PDB file of C-alpha atoms in Angstrom:
ATOM      1  CA  MET A 237       9.674  -0.185  21.795  1.00 85.00           C
ATOM      2  CA  ASP A 238       9.656   3.497  20.902  1.00 95.00           C
ATOM      3  CA  LEU A 239       9.685   3.627  17.103  1.00 97.00           C
ATOM      4  CA  GLY A 240      10.718   7.279  17.106  1.00 98.00           C
ATOM      5  CA  ILE A 241       7.940   8.458  14.796  1.00 98.00           C
ATOM      6  CA  LYS A 242       5.519  10.125  17.207  1.00 98.00           C
ATOM      7  CA  GLY A 243       4.482  13.501  15.824  1.00 98.00           C
ATOM      8  CA  LYS A 244       5.481  12.718  12.237  1.00 98.00           C
ATOM      9  CA  THR A 245       2.998  12.868   9.385  1.00 98.00           C
ATOM     10  CA  ALA A 246       2.080   9.937   7.160  1.00 98.00           C
ATOM     11  CA  LEU A 247       0.178   9.851   3.883  1.00 98.00           C
ATOM     12  CA  ILE A 248      -1.689   6.611   3.274  1.00 98.00           C
ATOM     13  CA  THR A 249      -3.395   6.093  -0.085  1.00 98.00           C
ATOM     14  CA  ALA A 250      -6.480   3.939  -0.677  1.00 97.00           C
ATOM     15  CA  SER A 251      -7.171   4.271   3.040  1.00 98.00           C
ATOM     16  CA  SER A 252     -10.962   4.429   3.342  1.00 96.00           C
ATOM     17  CA  GLY A 253     -11.105   0.713   4.144  1.00 95.00           C
ATOM     18  CA  GLY A 254      -9.268  -2.596   4.110  1.00 94.00           C
ATOM     19  CA  MET A 255      -5.493  -2.688   4.359  1.00 95.00           C
ATOM     20  CA  GLY A 256      -5.080   1.071   3.943  1.00 97.00           C
ATOM     21  CA  ARG A 257      -7.407   1.840   6.846  1.00 97.00           C
ATOM     22  CA  ASN A 258      -5.638  -0.714   9.040  1.00 97.00           C
ATOM     23  CA  ILE A 259      -2.221   0.760   8.213  1.00 98.00           C
ATOM     24  CA  ALA A 260      -3.509   4.231   9.096  1.00 98.00           C
ATOM     25  CA  HIS A 261      -4.705   2.942  12.465  1.00 98.00           C
ATOM     26  CA  ALA A 262      -1.392   1.174  13.134  1.00 98.00           C
ATOM     27  CA  LEU A 263       0.648   4.323  12.439  1.00 98.00           C
ATOM     28  CA  ALA A 264      -1.749   6.511  14.399  1.00 98.00           C
ATOM     29  CA  ALA A 265      -1.359   4.156  17.370  1.00 98.00           C
ATOM     30  CA  GLU A 266       2.345   5.141  17.333  1.00 98.00           C
ATOM     31  CA  GLY A 267       1.430   8.827  17.546  1.00 98.00           C
ATOM     32  CA  VAL A 268       1.729   9.557  13.823  1.00 98.00           C
ATOM     33  CA  ASN A 269      -0.579  12.172  12.304  1.00 98.00           C
ATOM     34  CA  VAL A 270      -2.218  10.837   9.152  1.00 98.00           C
ATOM     35  CA  VAL A 271      -3.414  12.217   5.843  1.00 98.00           C
ATOM     36  CA  LEU A 272      -5.835   9.809   4.184  1.00 98.00           C
ATOM     37  CA  PHE A 273      -6.444   9.768   0.437  1.00 98.00           C
ATOM     38  CA  ALA A 274      -9.161   7.693  -1.243  1.00 98.00           C
ATOM     39  CA  ARG A 275     -12.113   8.060  -3.583  1.00 96.00           C
ATOM     40  CA  SER A 276     -14.977   7.643  -1.110  1.00 95.00           C
ATOM     41  CA  ALA A 277     -15.383  10.944   0.753  1.00 96.00           C
ATOM     42  CA  ASP A 278     -17.937   9.644   3.269  1.00 97.00           C
ATOM     43  CA  LYS A 279     -15.939   6.543   4.176  1.00 97.00           C
ATOM     44  CA  LEU A 280     -12.725   8.559   4.364  1.00 97.00           C
ATOM     45  CA  GLN A 281     -14.256  11.100   6.735  1.00 97.00           C
ATOM     46  CA  ALA A 282     -15.550   8.304   8.948  1.00 98.00           C
ATOM     47  CA  VAL A 283     -12.071   6.776   9.166  1.00 98.00           C
ATOM     48  CA  THR A 284     -10.461  10.113  10.084  1.00 98.00           C
ATOM     49  CA  GLU A 285     -12.995  10.666  12.868  1.00 98.00           C
ATOM     50  CA  GLU A 286     -12.457   7.124  14.102  1.00 98.00           C
ATOM     51  CA  ILE A 287      -8.668   7.568  14.169  1.00 98.00           C
ATOM     52  CA  GLU A 288      -8.792  10.902  15.977  1.00 98.00           C
ATOM     53  CA  ALA A 289     -11.168   9.482  18.597  1.00 98.00           C
ATOM     54  CA  GLN A 290      -9.148   6.315  19.177  1.00 98.00           C
ATOM     55  CA  HIS A 291      -5.574   7.609  18.957  1.00 98.00           C
ATOM     56  CA  GLY A 292      -5.682  11.344  19.683  1.00 98.00           C
ATOM     57  CA  VAL A 293      -3.686  12.329  16.597  1.00 98.00           C
ATOM     58  CA  GLU A 294      -4.566  14.668  13.749  1.00 98.00           C
ATOM     59  CA  ALA A 295      -6.235  12.959  10.804  1.00 98.00           C
ATOM     60  CA  ILE A 296      -6.998  14.768   7.545  1.00 98.00           C
ATOM     61  CA  ALA A 297      -9.250  13.375   4.815  1.00 98.00           C
ATOM     62  CA  VAL A 298      -8.435  14.255   1.207  1.00 98.00           C
ATOM     63  CA  PRO A 299     -10.993  12.659  -1.108  1.00 98.00           C
ATOM     64  CA  GLY A 300      -9.605  11.942  -4.549  1.00 98.00           C
ATOM     65  CA  ASN A 301      -8.538   9.471  -7.173  1.00 97.00           C
ATOM     66  CA  MET A 302      -4.898   8.422  -7.674  1.00 97.00           C
ATOM     67  CA  LEU A 303      -5.587   8.395 -11.431  1.00 97.00           C
ATOM     68  CA  VAL A 304      -6.839  11.986 -11.635  1.00 97.00           C
ATOM     69  CA  ARG A 305      -4.003  14.484 -11.914  1.00 98.00           C
ATOM     70  CA  ASP A 306      -6.002  17.372 -10.430  1.00 98.00           C
ATOM     71  CA  ASP A 307      -6.863  15.256  -7.383  1.00 98.00           C
ATOM     72  CA  VAL A 308      -3.235  14.275  -6.818  1.00 98.00           C
ATOM     73  CA  GLU A 309      -2.112  17.902  -7.210  1.00 98.00           C
ATOM     74  CA  ARG A 310      -4.721  18.898  -4.618  1.00 98.00           C
ATOM     75  CA  LEU A 311      -3.350  16.177  -2.326  1.00 98.00           C
ATOM     76  CA  ALA A 312       0.181  17.550  -2.710  1.00 98.00           C
ATOM     77  CA  ALA A 313      -1.086  21.084  -1.984  1.00 98.00           C
ATOM     78  CA  THR A 314      -2.824  19.875   1.183  1.00 98.00           C
ATOM     79  CA  LEU A 315       0.361  18.161   2.366  1.00 98.00           C
ATOM     80  CA  ARG A 316       2.379  21.303   1.632  1.00 97.00           C
ATOM     81  CA  GLN A 317      -0.042  23.421   3.662  1.00 95.00           C
ATOM     82  CA  ASN A 318       0.036  20.974   6.584  1.00 92.00           C
ATOM     83  CA  GLY A 319       3.662  20.828   7.644  1.00 91.00           C
ATOM     84  CA  GLY A 320       5.314  21.248   4.260  1.00 95.00           C
ATOM     85  CA  GLY A 321       5.085  17.623   3.242  1.00 96.00           C
ATOM     86  CA  PRO A 322       4.820  14.071   4.578  1.00 98.00           C
ATOM     87  CA  ASP A 323       7.496  12.218   6.543  1.00 98.00           C
ATOM     88  CA  ILE A 324       6.058   8.806   5.685  1.00 98.00           C
ATOM     89  CA  VAL A 325       4.234   7.720   2.528  1.00 98.00           C
ATOM     90  CA  VAL A 326       2.425   4.391   2.288  1.00 98.00           C
ATOM     91  CA  LEU A 327       1.401   3.574  -1.272  1.00 98.00           C
ATOM     92  CA  ASN A 328      -1.571   1.267  -1.064  1.00 98.00           C
ATOM     93  CA  THR A 329      -3.711   0.614  -4.137  1.00 96.00           C
ATOM     94  CA  ALA A 330      -7.045  -0.888  -5.108  1.00 89.00           C
ATOM     95  CA  ARG A 331      -7.307  -4.600  -5.790  1.00 85.00           C
ATOM     96  CA  PRO A 332      -7.062  -5.902  -9.377  1.00 85.00           C
ATOM     97  CA  PRO A 333     -10.349  -6.723 -11.139  1.00 87.00           C
ATOM     98  CA  ASN A 334     -12.339  -9.668  -9.830  1.00 85.00           C
ATOM     99  CA  PRO A 335     -12.968 -12.510 -10.400  1.00 87.00           C
ATOM    100  CA  ILE A 336      -9.380 -13.696 -10.722  1.00 85.00           C
ATOM    101  CA  ARG A 337      -8.694 -15.780 -13.844  1.00 91.00           C
ATOM    102  CA  ALA A 338      -6.098 -18.024 -15.414  1.00 88.00           C
ATOM    103  CA  THR A 339      -3.530 -16.124 -17.478  1.00 89.00           C
ATOM    104  CA  LEU A 340      -4.800 -17.222 -20.902  1.00 91.00           C
ATOM    105  CA  GLU A 341      -8.302 -16.257 -19.845  1.00 89.00           C
ATOM    106  CA  GLU A 342      -7.122 -12.700 -19.152  1.00 92.00           C
ATOM    107  CA  ASN A 343      -7.924 -11.542 -22.675  1.00 90.00           C
ATOM    108  CA  ASP A 344     -10.097  -8.530 -21.816  1.00 93.00           C
ATOM    109  CA  GLU A 345      -8.201  -5.334 -22.614  1.00 95.00           C
ATOM    110  CA  ALA A 346     -10.359  -3.335 -20.191  1.00 94.00           C
ATOM    111  CA  ARG A 347      -9.280  -5.540 -17.272  1.00 95.00           C
ATOM    112  CA  TRP A 348      -5.590  -5.141 -18.186  1.00 93.00           C
ATOM    113  CA  LYS A 349      -6.012  -1.380 -18.456  1.00 96.00           C
ATOM    114  CA  GLU A 350      -7.807  -1.189 -15.102  1.00 94.00           C
ATOM    115  CA  ALA A 351      -5.095  -3.264 -13.418  1.00 95.00           C
ATOM    116  CA  TYR A 352      -2.306  -1.149 -14.948  1.00 95.00           C
ATOM    117  CA  GLU A 353      -3.906   2.115 -13.904  1.00 96.00           C
ATOM    118  CA  ASN A 354      -4.840   1.020 -10.379  1.00 95.00           C
ATOM    119  CA  GLN A 355      -1.647  -0.857  -9.527  1.00 94.00           C
ATOM    120  CA  LEU A 356       1.129   0.975 -11.374  1.00 97.00           C
ATOM    121  CA  TRP A 357       0.160   4.297 -12.889  1.00 97.00           C
ATOM    122  CA  GLY A 358      -1.680   5.577  -9.810  1.00 97.00           C
ATOM    123  CA  THR A 359       1.383   4.800  -7.700  1.00 98.00           C
ATOM    124  CA  ILE A 360       3.703   6.598 -10.120  1.00 98.00           C
ATOM    125  CA  GLN A 361       1.443   9.659 -10.263  1.00 98.00           C
ATOM    126  CA  VAL A 362       1.332  10.011  -6.458  1.00 98.00           C
ATOM    127  CA  VAL A 363       5.105   9.555  -6.186  1.00 98.00           C
ATOM    128  CA  THR A 364       5.742  12.146  -8.890  1.00 98.00           C
ATOM    129  CA  HIS A 365       3.693  14.824  -7.133  1.00 98.00           C
ATOM    130  CA  VAL A 366       4.295  14.029  -3.455  1.00 98.00           C
ATOM    131  CA  ILE A 367       7.838  12.738  -3.005  1.00 98.00           C
ATOM    132  CA  PRO A 368       9.508  16.033  -4.097  1.00 98.00           C
ATOM    133  CA  LEU A 369       7.987  17.532  -0.926  1.00 98.00           C
ATOM    134  CA  MET A 370      10.138  15.125   1.123  1.00 98.00           C
ATOM    135  CA  LEU A 371      13.536  15.699  -0.472  1.00 97.00           C
ATOM    136  CA  ASP A 372      14.595  18.678   1.669  1.00 94.00           C
ATOM    137  CA  ARG A 373      13.359  17.230   4.962  1.00 94.00           C
ATOM    138  CA  GLY A 374      16.432  15.046   5.530  1.00 95.00           C
ATOM    139  CA  TRP A 375      14.413  12.013   6.604  1.00 98.00           C
ATOM    140  CA  GLY A 376      11.626   9.947   5.146  1.00 98.00           C
ATOM    141  CA  ARG A 377      10.051   6.566   4.622  1.00 98.00           C
ATOM    142  CA  ILE A 378       8.284   5.367   1.470  1.00 98.00           C
ATOM    143  CA  ILE A 379       6.538   1.992   1.627  1.00 99.00           C
ATOM    144  CA  ALA A 380       4.655   0.391  -1.253  1.00 98.00           C
ATOM    145  CA  ILE A 381       2.191  -2.434  -0.658  1.00 98.00           C
ATOM    146  CA  THR A 382       2.670  -5.016  -3.406  1.00 97.00           C
ATOM    147  CA  SER A 383       2.146  -8.781  -3.297  1.00 94.00           C
ATOM    148  CA  ALA A 384       4.189 -11.908  -2.638  1.00 93.00           C
ATOM    149  CA  SER A 385       3.265 -12.956  -6.171  1.00 91.00           C
ATOM    150  CA  VAL A 386       6.067 -10.685  -7.417  1.00 92.00           C
ATOM    151  CA  LYS A 387       8.480 -13.203  -5.881  1.00 91.00           C
ATOM    152  CA  GLN A 388       6.504 -16.361  -6.622  1.00 89.00           C
ATOM    153  CA  PRO A 389       3.631 -15.935  -9.066  1.00 88.00           C
ATOM    154  CA  MET A 390       0.423 -17.466  -7.771  1.00 83.00           C
ATOM    155  CA  PRO A 391      -2.182 -19.133 -10.016  1.00 85.00           C
ATOM    156  CA  HIS A 392      -4.801 -16.772 -11.440  1.00 86.00           C
ATOM    157  CA  HIS A 393      -2.917 -13.676 -10.227  1.00 86.00           C
ATOM    158  CA  SER A 394      -1.334 -12.430 -13.458  1.00 90.00           C
ATOM    159  CA  LEU A 395      -3.143  -9.062 -13.355  1.00 90.00           C
ATOM    160  CA  SER A 396      -1.716  -8.462  -9.902  1.00 88.00           C
ATOM    161  CA  THR A 397       1.723  -9.927 -10.516  1.00 93.00           C
ATOM    162  CA  VAL A 398       2.583  -8.088 -13.730  1.00 94.00           C
ATOM    163  CA  PHE A 399       1.907  -4.556 -12.506  1.00 94.00           C
ATOM    164  CA  ARG A 400       2.955  -5.025  -8.897  1.00 96.00           C
ATOM    165  CA  ALA A 401       6.253  -6.333 -10.231  1.00 96.00           C
ATOM    166  CA  GLY A 402       6.404  -3.031 -12.100  1.00 97.00           C
ATOM    167  CA  VAL A 403       5.814  -1.172  -8.828  1.00 98.00           C
ATOM    168  CA  THR A 404       8.622  -3.186  -7.229  1.00 98.00           C
ATOM    169  CA  ALA A 405      11.034  -2.228 -10.003  1.00 98.00           C
ATOM    170  CA  TYR A 406       9.953   1.416  -9.826  1.00 98.00           C
ATOM    171  CA  MET A 407      10.515   1.492  -6.060  1.00 98.00           C
ATOM    172  CA  LYS A 408      13.955  -0.076  -6.440  1.00 98.00           C
ATOM    173  CA  HIS A 409      14.957   2.685  -8.862  1.00 98.00           C
ATOM    174  CA  LEU A 410      13.495   5.296  -6.510  1.00 98.00           C
ATOM    175  CA  SER A 411      15.427   3.907  -3.534  1.00 98.00           C
ATOM    176  CA  ASN A 412      18.678   4.449  -5.423  1.00 98.00           C
ATOM    177  CA  GLU A 413      17.784   8.044  -6.237  1.00 98.00           C
ATOM    178  CA  VAL A 414      16.400   9.417  -2.960  1.00 98.00           C
ATOM    179  CA  GLY A 415      18.582   7.578  -0.435  1.00 98.00           C
ATOM    180  CA  ALA A 416      21.051  10.461  -0.290  1.00 97.00           C
ATOM    181  CA  SER A 417      18.177  12.635   0.983  1.00 98.00           C
ATOM    182  CA  GLY A 418      17.745  10.358   3.997  1.00 98.00           C
ATOM    183  CA  ILE A 419      14.678   8.655   2.540  1.00 98.00           C
ATOM    184  CA  THR A 420      14.321   4.870   2.480  1.00 98.00           C
ATOM    185  CA  VAL A 421      12.083   3.105  -0.034  1.00 98.00           C
ATOM    186  CA  ASN A 422      10.794  -0.413   0.519  1.00 98.00           C
ATOM    187  CA  CYS A 423       7.959  -2.747  -0.443  1.00 98.00           C
ATOM    188  CA  VAL A 424       5.817  -4.982   1.725  1.00 98.00           C
ATOM    189  CA  ALA A 425       4.614  -8.044  -0.189  1.00 97.00           C
ATOM    190  CA  PRO A 426       1.727  -9.806   1.556  1.00 96.00           C
ATOM    191  CA  ALA A 427      -0.122 -12.941   0.540  1.00 91.00           C
ATOM    192  CA  LEU A 428      -2.540 -15.355   2.180  1.00 92.00           C
ATOM    193  CA  ILE A 429      -3.912 -12.576   4.387  1.00 93.00           C
ATOM    194  CA  ASP A 430      -7.378 -13.062   5.851  1.00 91.00           C
ATOM    195  CA  THR A 431      -9.984 -10.874   4.120  1.00 81.00           C
ATOM    196  CA  SER A 432     -13.076 -12.197   5.908  1.00 72.00           C
ATOM    197  CA  HIS A 433     -13.433  -8.867   7.745  1.00 60.00           C
ATOM    198  CA  ARG A 434     -14.145  -6.939   4.543  1.00 56.00           C
ATOM    199  CA  SER A 435     -17.489  -5.159   4.509  1.00 53.00           C
ATOM    200  CA  ASP A 436     -17.842  -5.831   0.780  1.00 53.00           C
ATOM    201  CA  GLY A 437     -17.313  -9.558   1.250  1.00 50.00           C
ATOM    202  CA  ALA A 438     -14.221 -11.743   1.332  1.00 55.00           C
ATOM    203  CA  ALA A 439     -12.113 -11.778  -1.816  1.00 61.00           C
ATOM    204  CA  TYR A 440     -12.028 -15.596  -1.887  1.00 68.00           C
ATOM    205  CA  SER A 441     -14.617 -18.354  -1.679  1.00 76.00           C
ATOM    206  CA  ALA A 442     -14.554 -20.912   1.148  1.00 83.00           C
ATOM    207  CA  GLU A 443     -12.920 -23.430  -1.200  1.00 84.00           C
ATOM    208  CA  GLN A 444     -10.261 -20.931  -2.311  1.00 79.00           C
ATOM    209  CA  THR A 445      -9.580 -19.959   1.301  1.00 83.00           C
ATOM    210  CA  ALA A 446      -9.078 -23.605   2.324  1.00 89.00           C
ATOM    211  CA  ALA A 447      -6.667 -24.114  -0.584  1.00 86.00           C
ATOM    212  CA  ARG A 448      -4.746 -20.948   0.311  1.00 85.00           C
ATOM    213  CA  LYS A 449      -4.186 -22.145   3.875  1.00 92.00           C
ATOM    214  CA  LYS A 450      -2.331 -25.140   2.470  1.00 90.00           C
ATOM    215  CA  LEU A 451       0.175 -22.907   0.666  1.00 89.00           C
ATOM    216  CA  THR A 452       2.009 -21.979   3.865  1.00 92.00           C
ATOM    217  CA  PRO A 453       3.792 -24.250   6.362  1.00 93.00           C
ATOM    218  CA  LEU A 454       1.903 -22.380   9.094  1.00 95.00           C
ATOM    219  CA  GLY A 455      -1.381 -23.819   7.855  1.00 93.00           C
ATOM    220  CA  ARG A 456      -3.378 -20.637   8.407  1.00 96.00           C
ATOM    221  CA  LEU A 457      -4.027 -17.253   6.897  1.00 95.00           C
ATOM    222  CA  GLY A 458      -2.145 -14.193   8.090  1.00 95.00           C
ATOM    223  CA  THR A 459      -3.847 -11.377   9.953  1.00 96.00           C
ATOM    224  CA  GLN A 460      -4.124  -7.760   8.957  1.00 95.00           C
ATOM    225  CA  GLN A 461      -2.142  -6.842  12.091  1.00 96.00           C
ATOM    226  CA  GLU A 462       0.746  -9.059  11.015  1.00 97.00           C
ATOM    227  CA  THR A 463       0.981  -7.038   7.810  1.00 97.00           C
ATOM    228  CA  THR A 464       0.509  -3.606   9.346  1.00 98.00           C
ATOM    229  CA  GLY A 465       3.168  -4.416  11.944  1.00 98.00           C
ATOM    230  CA  VAL A 466       5.763  -4.858   9.218  1.00 98.00           C
ATOM    231  CA  VAL A 467       4.684  -1.601   7.554  1.00 98.00           C
ATOM    232  CA  THR A 468       4.932   0.231  10.872  1.00 98.00           C
ATOM    233  CA  PHE A 469       8.424  -1.133  11.495  1.00 98.00           C
ATOM    234  CA  LEU A 470       9.614   0.000   8.054  1.00 98.00           C
ATOM    235  CA  ALA A 471       8.276   3.470   8.913  1.00 98.00           C
ATOM    236  CA  SER A 472      10.312   3.536  12.127  1.00 98.00           C
ATOM    237  CA  MET A 473      13.679   5.031  13.049  1.00 98.00           C
ATOM    238  CA  GLN A 474      14.998   1.515  13.657  1.00 98.00           C
ATOM    239  CA  ALA A 475      14.461   0.574   9.990  1.00 98.00           C
ATOM    240  CA  GLY A 476      16.782   3.317   8.745  1.00 98.00           C
ATOM    241  CA  PHE A 477      19.240   0.923   7.078  1.00 98.00           C
ATOM    242  CA  VAL A 478      16.603  -1.135   5.279  1.00 98.00           C
ATOM    243  CA  ASN A 479      16.375   0.271   1.761  1.00 98.00           C
ATOM    244  CA  GLY A 480      15.340  -1.047  -1.649  1.00 98.00           C
ATOM    245  CA  ALA A 481      14.003  -4.226  -0.075  1.00 98.00           C
ATOM    246  CA  THR A 482      10.831  -6.237  -0.526  1.00 97.00           C
ATOM    247  CA  ILE A 483       9.696  -7.745   2.767  1.00 97.00           C
ATOM    248  CA  PRO A 484       7.383 -10.737   2.289  1.00 96.00           C
ATOM    249  CA  VAL A 485       4.508 -11.332   4.699  1.00 96.00           C
ATOM    250  CA  GLU A 486       3.236 -14.687   3.456  1.00 95.00           C
ATOM    251  CA  GLY A 487       3.885 -17.320   6.119  1.00 95.00           C
ATOM    252  CA  GLY A 488       6.715 -19.024   4.238  1.00 93.00           C
ATOM    253  CA  MET A 489       4.780 -19.579   0.997  1.00 92.00           C
ATOM    254  CA  VAL A 490       7.632 -18.348  -1.202  1.00 92.00           C
ATOM    255  CA  GLY A 491      10.134 -21.158  -1.623  1.00 87.00           C
ATOM    256  CA  SER A 492      13.201 -19.191  -2.730  1.00 84.00           C
ATOM    257  CA  LEU A 493      16.220 -18.595  -0.515  1.00 82.00           C
ATOM    258  CA  LEU A 494      16.368 -14.864  -1.384  1.00 77.00           C
TER     259      LEU A 494
END
């Protein structure tokens, strides 16, 4: 299927590794040029070179921190200089602090502050500086990566749930405000996704992984490709009437009808 996005430009945040890197590869495979934004300059440059070699698209590395205003302003300036602005924005963020804990054990103010800044404030800061570049283009896609815990809170995930729920609410408001400019805004809410590929080690122990497999009727963990496929579809022409939605990618874990 031709998704109609070949030649467009996508910004992907937190894209030097993990989910962000995989999303960048998935969009590049559809012929999308990518601008990658993350803190690690060396890793980011390696990903851009890898994408250009594998997919033959333009990839630009912009090292920076979503929490640093000067870095985000530099990102916006780079986007403005390269085509006037992005067509697609994927808002990926760093993971909440590890190890995960029960809610009443989350009594460390520094962990709450880190989770707030990484999950919510960084997202808001990028949106504030980048999305105005899209408003006069007549077409756009904004996709935030959240978590299925915003629909069904999972044990020991309060740091993730609280602020990603905030991102979900923020994106819903944004979808109502920028829709008239031809821009859709949606969230992808994954859970139970395999992290064994991570170079810094899996996020869950063997015991936690076995327990997580039992949370879905499918009896297995999801793959990175199953998540990036949903993101790529939401970035497509065919997804033009999907707006203000949260699409779960969690194998049927969430028990609600809606």
